[in-house]
């Protein structure tokens, strides 16, 4: 909108569109009802889908003939080695994207963001921030991490993700192989936790914990609906290094 583009925002809730996406046209559709998506996109020349990767097939099947470029959302979650239905859905969405791209119907780009922070709707970081806020200032806040938080994570700020998606609308190098969006460099989970605690005026006290028992305990406590800094599944993922090469994003998206 700020660039003067003729923007149509599409979502399920007309009220939320009006509140959250001012300054453009609004259309209501539901990805669970593909015909409504095709109707909403009937006159689109460029389409950006911020929906989960499991909806990539619906979006691609709903594009009009006059569409010049489509940009869809994946996730670096696809790289996990853990059993993970969400990662399987991202992989399936990527497969649908590659098949669509091979048919050459229109230019297509797929962006795989890492953990996104800075958005009110972000769950991972906001859950951790909420945990730290529960503790009095000046107290070290217990933060259990497998291996003492030595593994790596490379989170990306929401503003950088938005800038990358906007760039992908026009950048000549955007179509082609999927592009990973991650922060400038990886940091340890220990440093990540310390930064989150400092952001709300607290101090993280990292507790090295054995992975399996700690994750199992979080699963049990989550069943009791207790406020926790992470889920068992999220704790298991902290034992995987998440280091990504962002050179293609710099080169192809600027």
Tab-separated table of N, CA and C in Angstrom, residues 32-145:
chain	number	residue	atom	x	y	z
A	32	UNK	N	-10.453	-23.201	3.116
A	32	UNK	CA	-11.146	-24.491	3.218
A	32	UNK	C	-12.230	-24.623	2.146
A	33	UNK	N	-12.536	-23.499	1.458
A	33	UNK	CA	-13.510	-23.511	0.358
A	33	UNK	C	-12.831	-22.924	-0.876
A	34	UNK	N	-12.107	-23.737	-1.623
A	34	UNK	CA	-11.265	-23.247	-2.719
A	34	UNK	C	-11.969	-22.354	-3.730
A	35	UNK	N	-13.258	-22.581	-3.968
A	35	UNK	CA	-13.942	-21.754	-4.952
A	35	UNK	C	-13.972	-20.288	-4.526
A	36	UNK	N	-14.071	-20.041	-3.208
A	36	UNK	CA	-14.073	-18.657	-2.733
A	36	UNK	C	-12.718	-18.003	-2.963
A	37	UNK	N	-11.652	-18.806	-2.916
A	37	UNK	CA	-10.309	-18.264	-3.157
A	37	UNK	C	-10.160	-17.896	-4.633
A	38	UNK	N	-10.605	-18.777	-5.507
A	38	UNK	CA	-10.535	-18.492	-6.947
A	38	UNK	C	-11.309	-17.229	-7.292
A	39	UNK	N	-12.462	-17.033	-6.650
A	39	UNK	CA	-13.261	-15.831	-6.898
A	39	UNK	C	-12.524	-14.585	-6.427
A	40	UNK	N	-11.900	-14.673	-5.247
A	40	UNK	CA	-11.187	-13.518	-4.689
A	40	UNK	C	-9.980	-13.132	-5.528
A	41	UNK	N	-9.368	-14.114	-6.201
A	41	UNK	CA	-8.141	-13.860	-6.960
A	41	UNK	C	-8.396	-13.687	-8.459
A	42	UNK	N	-9.653	-13.601	-8.864
A	42	UNK	CA	-10.006	-13.670	-10.289
A	42	UNK	C	-9.293	-12.643	-11.153
A	43	UNK	N	-9.010	-11.438	-10.603
A	43	UNK	CA	-8.388	-10.393	-11.414
A	43	UNK	C	-6.963	-10.077	-10.966
A	44	UNK	N	-6.358	-10.965	-10.202
A	44	UNK	CA	-5.029	-10.697	-9.639
A	44	UNK	C	-3.932	-10.871	-10.681
A	45	UNK	N	-2.969	-9.942	-10.658
A	45	UNK	CA	-1.776	-10.094	-11.501
A	45	UNK	C	-0.586	-10.602	-10.684
A	46	UNK	N	-0.569	-10.283	-9.371
A	46	UNK	CA	0.482	-10.741	-8.465
A	46	UNK	C	-0.199	-11.209	-7.181
A	47	UNK	N	0.205	-12.362	-6.681
A	47	UNK	CA	-0.418	-12.925	-5.487
A	47	UNK	C	0.669	-13.278	-4.467
A	48	UNK	N	0.464	-12.817	-3.230
A	48	UNK	CA	1.321	-13.225	-2.110
A	48	UNK	C	0.446	-13.984	-1.124
A	49	UNK	N	0.818	-15.216	-0.832
A	49	UNK	CA	0.082	-16.001	0.157
A	49	UNK	C	0.918	-16.115	1.426
A	50	UNK	N	0.364	-15.617	2.532
A	50	UNK	CA	1.000	-15.767	3.836
A	50	UNK	C	0.361	-16.907	4.630
A	51	UNK	N	-0.459	-17.701	3.965
A	51	UNK	CA	-1.083	-18.848	4.621
A	51	UNK	C	-0.056	-19.958	4.815
A	52	UNK	N	-0.359	-20.877	5.718
A	52	UNK	CA	0.521	-22.014	5.983
A	52	UNK	C	0.785	-22.798	4.704
A	53	UNK	N	1.955	-23.414	4.652
A	53	UNK	CA	2.373	-24.137	3.444
A	53	UNK	C	1.407	-25.247	3.044
A	54	UNK	N	0.616	-25.752	3.984
A	54	UNK	CA	-0.317	-26.821	3.619
A	54	UNK	C	-1.374	-26.324	2.632
A	55	UNK	N	-1.539	-24.985	2.548
A	55	UNK	CA	-2.523	-24.414	1.632
A	55	UNK	C	-1.925	-24.022	0.285
A	56	UNK	N	-0.644	-24.296	0.067
A	56	UNK	CA	-0.016	-23.932	-1.205
A	56	UNK	C	-0.769	-24.533	-2.396
A	57	UNK	N	-1.157	-25.821	-2.373
A	57	UNK	CA	-1.892	-26.361	-3.524
A	57	UNK	C	-3.188	-25.602	-3.818
A	58	UNK	N	-3.931	-25.216	-2.771
A	58	UNK	CA	-5.182	-24.479	-2.974
A	58	UNK	C	-4.908	-23.138	-3.637
A	59	UNK	N	-3.890	-22.432	-3.145
A	59	UNK	CA	-3.557	-21.116	-3.701
A	59	UNK	C	-3.154	-21.240	-5.166
A	60	UNK	N	-2.272	-22.182	-5.469
A	60	UNK	CA	-1.782	-22.327	-6.838
A	60	UNK	C	-2.900	-22.749	-7.791
A	61	UNK	N	-3.792	-23.601	-7.306
A	61	UNK	CA	-4.905	-24.037	-8.155
A	61	UNK	C	-5.939	-22.936	-8.373
A	62	UNK	N	-5.880	-21.886	-7.551
A	62	UNK	CA	-6.890	-20.827	-7.624
A	62	UNK	C	-6.420	-19.616	-8.423
A	63	UNK	N	-5.214	-19.647	-8.951
A	63	UNK	CA	-4.685	-18.481	-9.661
A	63	UNK	C	-5.387	-18.293	-10.999
A	64	UNK	N	-5.670	-17.045	-11.363
A	64	UNK	CA	-6.280	-16.788	-12.679
A	64	UNK	C	-5.236	-16.885	-13.789
A	65	UNK	N	-5.671	-16.991	-15.000
A	65	UNK	CA	-4.762	-17.114	-16.134
A	65	UNK	C	-3.864	-15.891	-16.293
A	66	UNK	N	-4.363	-14.725	-15.906
A	66	UNK	CA	-3.578	-13.515	-16.078
A	66	UNK	C	-2.556	-13.257	-14.993
A	67	UNK	N	-2.407	-14.171	-14.041
A	67	UNK	CA	-1.457	-13.957	-12.947
A	67	UNK	C	-0.025	-14.008	-13.483
A	68	UNK	N	0.769	-13.016	-13.133
A	68	UNK	CA	2.144	-12.931	-13.607
A	68	UNK	C	3.149	-13.521	-12.624
A	69	UNK	N	2.861	-13.380	-11.316
A	69	UNK	CA	3.780	-13.932	-10.320
A	69	UNK	C	3.022	-14.275	-9.050
A	70	UNK	N	3.422	-15.384	-8.418
A	70	UNK	CA	2.862	-15.789	-7.137
A	70	UNK	C	4.017	-16.037	-6.167
A	71	UNK	N	3.829	-15.609	-4.926
A	71	UNK	CA	4.817	-15.821	-3.868
A	71	UNK	C	4.114	-16.541	-2.721
A	72	UNK	N	4.638	-17.687	-2.317
A	72	UNK	CA	3.990	-18.475	-1.265
A	72	UNK	C	4.956	-18.687	-0.100
A	73	UNK	N	4.365	-19.077	1.041
A	73	UNK	CA	5.104	-19.173	2.299
A	73	UNK	C	5.373	-20.627	2.678
A	74	UNK	N	6.629	-20.912	2.997
A	74	UNK	CA	7.001	-22.206	3.564
A	74	UNK	C	7.487	-22.017	4.984
A	75	UNK	N	8.492	-22.778	5.363
A	75	UNK	CA	9.066	-22.653	6.701
A	75	UNK	C	10.346	-23.485	6.758
A	76	UNK	N	11.332	-22.989	7.500
A	76	UNK	CA	12.547	-23.791	7.703
A	76	UNK	C	12.259	-24.986	8.614
A	77	UNK	N	11.058	-25.074	9.118
A	77	UNK	CA	10.654	-26.255	9.903
A	77	UNK	C	10.842	-27.527	9.080
A	78	UNK	N	10.830	-27.398	7.768
A	78	UNK	CA	10.949	-28.575	6.904
A	78	UNK	C	12.274	-29.302	7.117
A	79	UNK	N	13.262	-28.630	7.708
A	79	UNK	CA	14.577	-29.236	7.881
A	79	UNK	C	14.688	-30.093	9.140
A	80	UNK	N	13.666	-30.098	10.001
A	80	UNK	CA	13.772	-30.879	11.230
A	80	UNK	C	13.920	-32.361	10.929
A	81	UNK	N	14.659	-33.034	11.774
A	81	UNK	CA	14.812	-34.489	11.664
A	81	UNK	C	13.870	-35.223	12.618
A	82	UNK	N	13.100	-34.464	13.377
A	82	UNK	CA	12.160	-35.053	14.323
A	82	UNK	C	10.853	-35.402	13.617
A	83	UNK	N	10.117	-36.385	14.116
A	83	UNK	CA	8.773	-36.633	13.574
A	83	UNK	C	7.907	-35.394	13.815
A	84	UNK	N	7.362	-34.838	12.750
A	84	UNK	CA	6.675	-33.561	12.887
A	84	UNK	C	5.668	-33.382	11.750
A	85	UNK	N	4.371	-33.551	12.036
A	85	UNK	CA	3.356	-33.370	10.986
A	85	UNK	C	3.409	-31.988	10.343
A	86	UNK	N	3.743	-30.945	11.123
A	86	UNK	CA	3.819	-29.596	10.556
A	86	UNK	C	4.932	-29.511	9.525
A	87	UNK	N	6.068	-30.150	9.816
A	87	UNK	CA	7.172	-30.164	8.851
A	87	UNK	C	6.794	-30.965	7.611
A	88	UNK	N	6.067	-32.064	7.814
A	88	UNK	CA	5.614	-32.860	6.663
A	88	UNK	C	4.705	-32.025	5.760
A	89	UNK	N	3.864	-31.182	6.367
A	89	UNK	CA	2.962	-30.338	5.578
A	89	UNK	C	3.743	-29.308	4.772
A	90	UNK	N	4.817	-28.778	5.351
A	90	UNK	CA	5.656	-27.828	4.612
A	90	UNK	C	6.328	-28.530	3.429
A	91	UNK	N	6.819	-29.730	3.651
A	91	UNK	CA	7.468	-30.476	2.565
A	91	UNK	C	6.472	-30.774	1.442
A	92	UNK	N	5.249	-31.130	1.808
A	92	UNK	CA	4.228	-31.401	0.796
A	92	UNK	C	3.893	-30.130	0.018
A	93	UNK	N	3.814	-28.995	0.729
A	93	UNK	CA	3.556	-27.731	0.048
A	93	UNK	C	4.673	-27.372	-0.907
A	94	UNK	N	5.910	-27.625	-0.500
A	94	UNK	CA	7.039	-27.346	-1.380
A	94	UNK	C	6.999	-28.236	-2.615
A	95	UNK	N	6.627	-29.482	-2.444
A	95	UNK	CA	6.518	-30.389	-3.595
A	95	UNK	C	5.477	-29.881	-4.584
A	96	UNK	N	4.345	-29.383	-4.060
A	96	UNK	CA	3.305	-28.832	-4.943
A	96	UNK	C	3.820	-27.595	-5.659
A	97	UNK	N	4.591	-26.770	-4.957
A	97	UNK	CA	5.175	-25.571	-5.570
A	97	UNK	C	6.128	-25.955	-6.708
A	98	UNK	N	7.009	-26.917	-6.464
A	98	UNK	CA	7.983	-27.310	-7.483
A	98	UNK	C	7.287	-27.899	-8.711
A	99	UNK	N	6.212	-28.644	-8.477
A	99	UNK	CA	5.448	-29.196	-9.601
A	99	UNK	C	4.802	-28.068	-10.410
A	100	UNK	N	4.225	-27.089	-9.718
A	100	UNK	CA	3.617	-25.937	-10.390
A	100	UNK	C	4.668	-25.166	-11.182
A	101	UNK	N	5.815	-24.971	-10.572
A	101	UNK	CA	6.885	-24.217	-11.219
A	101	UNK	C	7.370	-24.921	-12.487
A	102	UNK	N	7.425	-26.233	-12.433
A	102	UNK	CA	7.884	-26.999	-13.593
A	102	UNK	C	6.919	-26.853	-14.770
A	103	UNK	N	5.626	-26.617	-14.467
A	103	UNK	CA	4.646	-26.452	-15.533
A	103	UNK	C	4.744	-25.076	-16.189
A	104	UNK	N	5.389	-24.122	-15.518
A	104	UNK	CA	5.625	-22.806	-16.113
A	104	UNK	C	4.385	-21.970	-16.338
A	105	UNK	N	3.363	-22.147	-15.500
A	105	UNK	CA	2.121	-21.383	-15.676
A	105	UNK	C	2.343	-19.891	-15.460
A	106	UNK	N	3.112	-19.533	-14.419
A	106	UNK	CA	3.502	-18.148	-14.176
A	106	UNK	C	4.733	-18.174	-13.280
A	107	UNK	N	5.382	-17.029	-13.125
A	107	UNK	CA	6.565	-16.976	-12.270
A	107	UNK	C	6.150	-17.251	-10.820
A	108	UNK	N	6.970	-18.042	-10.124
A	108	UNK	CA	6.603	-18.442	-8.768
A	108	UNK	C	7.823	-18.425	-7.857
A	109	UNK	N	7.610	-17.971	-6.622
A	109	UNK	CA	8.671	-17.933	-5.619
A	109	UNK	C	8.141	-18.529	-4.317
A	110	UNK	N	9.006	-19.245	-3.616
A	110	UNK	CA	8.666	-19.835	-2.316
A	110	UNK	C	9.705	-19.372	-1.307
A	111	UNK	N	9.235	-18.723	-0.221
A	111	UNK	CA	10.129	-18.229	0.817
A	111	UNK	C	9.931	-19.052	2.089
A	112	UNK	N	11.047	-19.518	2.648
A	112	UNK	CA	11.027	-20.332	3.871
A	112	UNK	C	11.554	-19.503	5.042
A	113	UNK	N	10.701	-18.819	5.818
A	113	UNK	CA	11.197	-18.072	6.983
A	113	UNK	C	11.619	-19.031	8.102
A	114	UNK	N	12.629	-18.608	8.871
A	114	UNK	CA	12.955	-19.308	10.107
A	114	UNK	C	12.012	-18.791	11.194
A	115	UNK	N	12.355	-18.983	12.457
A	115	UNK	CA	11.498	-18.496	13.534
A	115	UNK	C	11.320	-16.977	13.412
A	116	UNK	N	10.064	-16.523	13.289
A	116	UNK	CA	9.772	-15.102	13.127
A	116	UNK	C	9.473	-14.498	14.498
A	117	UNK	N	10.103	-13.356	14.775
A	117	UNK	CA	9.797	-12.660	16.024
A	117	UNK	C	9.430	-11.207	15.727
A	118	UNK	N	8.815	-10.551	16.708
A	118	UNK	CA	8.448	-9.148	16.544
A	118	UNK	C	6.999	-8.922	16.178
A	119	UNK	N	6.237	-9.996	15.987
A	119	UNK	CA	4.827	-9.873	15.646
A	119	UNK	C	3.973	-10.204	16.865
A	120	UNK	N	2.857	-9.486	17.071
A	120	UNK	CA	1.975	-9.822	18.193
A	120	UNK	C	1.436	-11.246	18.120
A	121	UNK	N	1.402	-11.817	16.909
A	121	UNK	CA	0.835	-13.153	16.745
A	121	UNK	C	1.883	-14.260	16.827
A	122	UNK	N	3.158	-13.874	17.002
A	122	UNK	CA	4.214	-14.871	17.137
A	122	UNK	C	4.008	-15.649	18.435
A	123	UNK	N	4.056	-16.967	18.348
A	123	UNK	CA	3.817	-17.783	19.533
A	123	UNK	C	5.106	-18.114	20.279
A	124	UNK	N	6.161	-18.473	19.547
A	124	UNK	CA	7.374	-18.980	20.199
A	124	UNK	C	8.008	-17.928	21.104
A	125	UNK	N	8.327	-16.769	20.546
A	125	UNK	CA	9.014	-15.748	21.330
A	125	UNK	C	8.066	-15.128	22.356
A	126	UNK	N	6.825	-14.872	21.980
A	126	UNK	CA	5.895	-14.240	22.916
A	126	UNK	C	5.597	-15.134	24.116
A	127	UNK	N	5.595	-16.444	23.890
A	127	UNK	CA	5.400	-17.356	25.026
A	127	UNK	C	6.575	-17.238	25.998
A	128	UNK	N	7.789	-17.128	25.448
A	128	UNK	CA	8.972	-16.987	26.289
A	128	UNK	C	8.964	-15.638	27.016
A	129	UNK	N	8.588	-14.569	26.316
A	129	UNK	CA	8.514	-13.250	26.944
A	129	UNK	C	7.480	-13.254	28.081
A	130	UNK	N	6.357	-13.915	27.855
A	130	UNK	CA	5.319	-13.978	28.891
A	130	UNK	C	5.835	-14.715	30.129
A	131	UNK	N	6.636	-15.750	29.903
A	131	UNK	CA	7.226	-16.505	31.015
A	131	UNK	C	8.128	-15.592	31.844
A	132	UNK	N	8.964	-14.809	31.171
A	132	UNK	CA	9.881	-13.932	31.895
A	132	UNK	C	9.121	-12.833	32.636
A	133	UNK	N	8.062	-12.312	32.046
A	133	UNK	CA	7.304	-11.229	32.691
A	133	UNK	C	6.621	-11.689	33.983
A	134	UNK	N	6.394	-12.977	34.115
A	134	UNK	CA	5.710	-13.495	35.302
A	134	UNK	C	6.588	-13.405	36.551
A	135	UNK	N	7.897	-13.217	36.363
A	135	UNK	CA	8.822	-13.234	37.485
A	135	UNK	C	9.167	-11.810	37.909
A	136	UNK	N	9.408	-11.596	39.217
A	136	UNK	CA	9.763	-10.248	39.693
A	136	UNK	C	11.081	-9.779	39.075
A	137	UNK	N	11.172	-8.482	38.854
A	137	UNK	CA	12.422	-7.916	38.351
A	137	UNK	C	13.543	-8.162	39.369
A	138	UNK	N	14.715	-8.440	38.845
A	138	UNK	CA	15.864	-8.694	39.720
A	138	UNK	C	16.069	-10.156	40.036
A	139	UNK	N	15.038	-10.992	39.803
A	139	UNK	CA	15.180	-12.421	40.044
A	139	UNK	C	15.703	-13.103	38.781
A	140	UNK	N	16.658	-14.018	38.923
A	140	UNK	CA	17.037	-14.822	37.752
A	140	UNK	C	15.909	-15.799	37.420
A	141	UNK	N	15.511	-15.822	36.168
A	141	UNK	CA	14.347	-16.625	35.776
A	141	UNK	C	14.822	-17.977	35.250
A	142	UNK	N	14.371	-19.079	35.863
A	142	UNK	CA	14.805	-20.405	35.400
A	142	UNK	C	14.386	-20.662	33.958
A	143	UNK	N	15.349	-21.074	33.150
A	143	UNK	CA	15.138	-21.330	31.724
A	143	UNK	C	15.783	-22.656	31.364
A	144	UNK	N	15.038	-23.764	31.432
A	144	UNK	CA	15.633	-25.066	31.135
A	144	UNK	C	15.909	-25.236	29.647
A	145	UNK	N	17.150	-25.610	29.317
A	145	UNK	CA	17.536	-25.819	27.921
A	145	UNK	C	18.421	-27.054	27.809
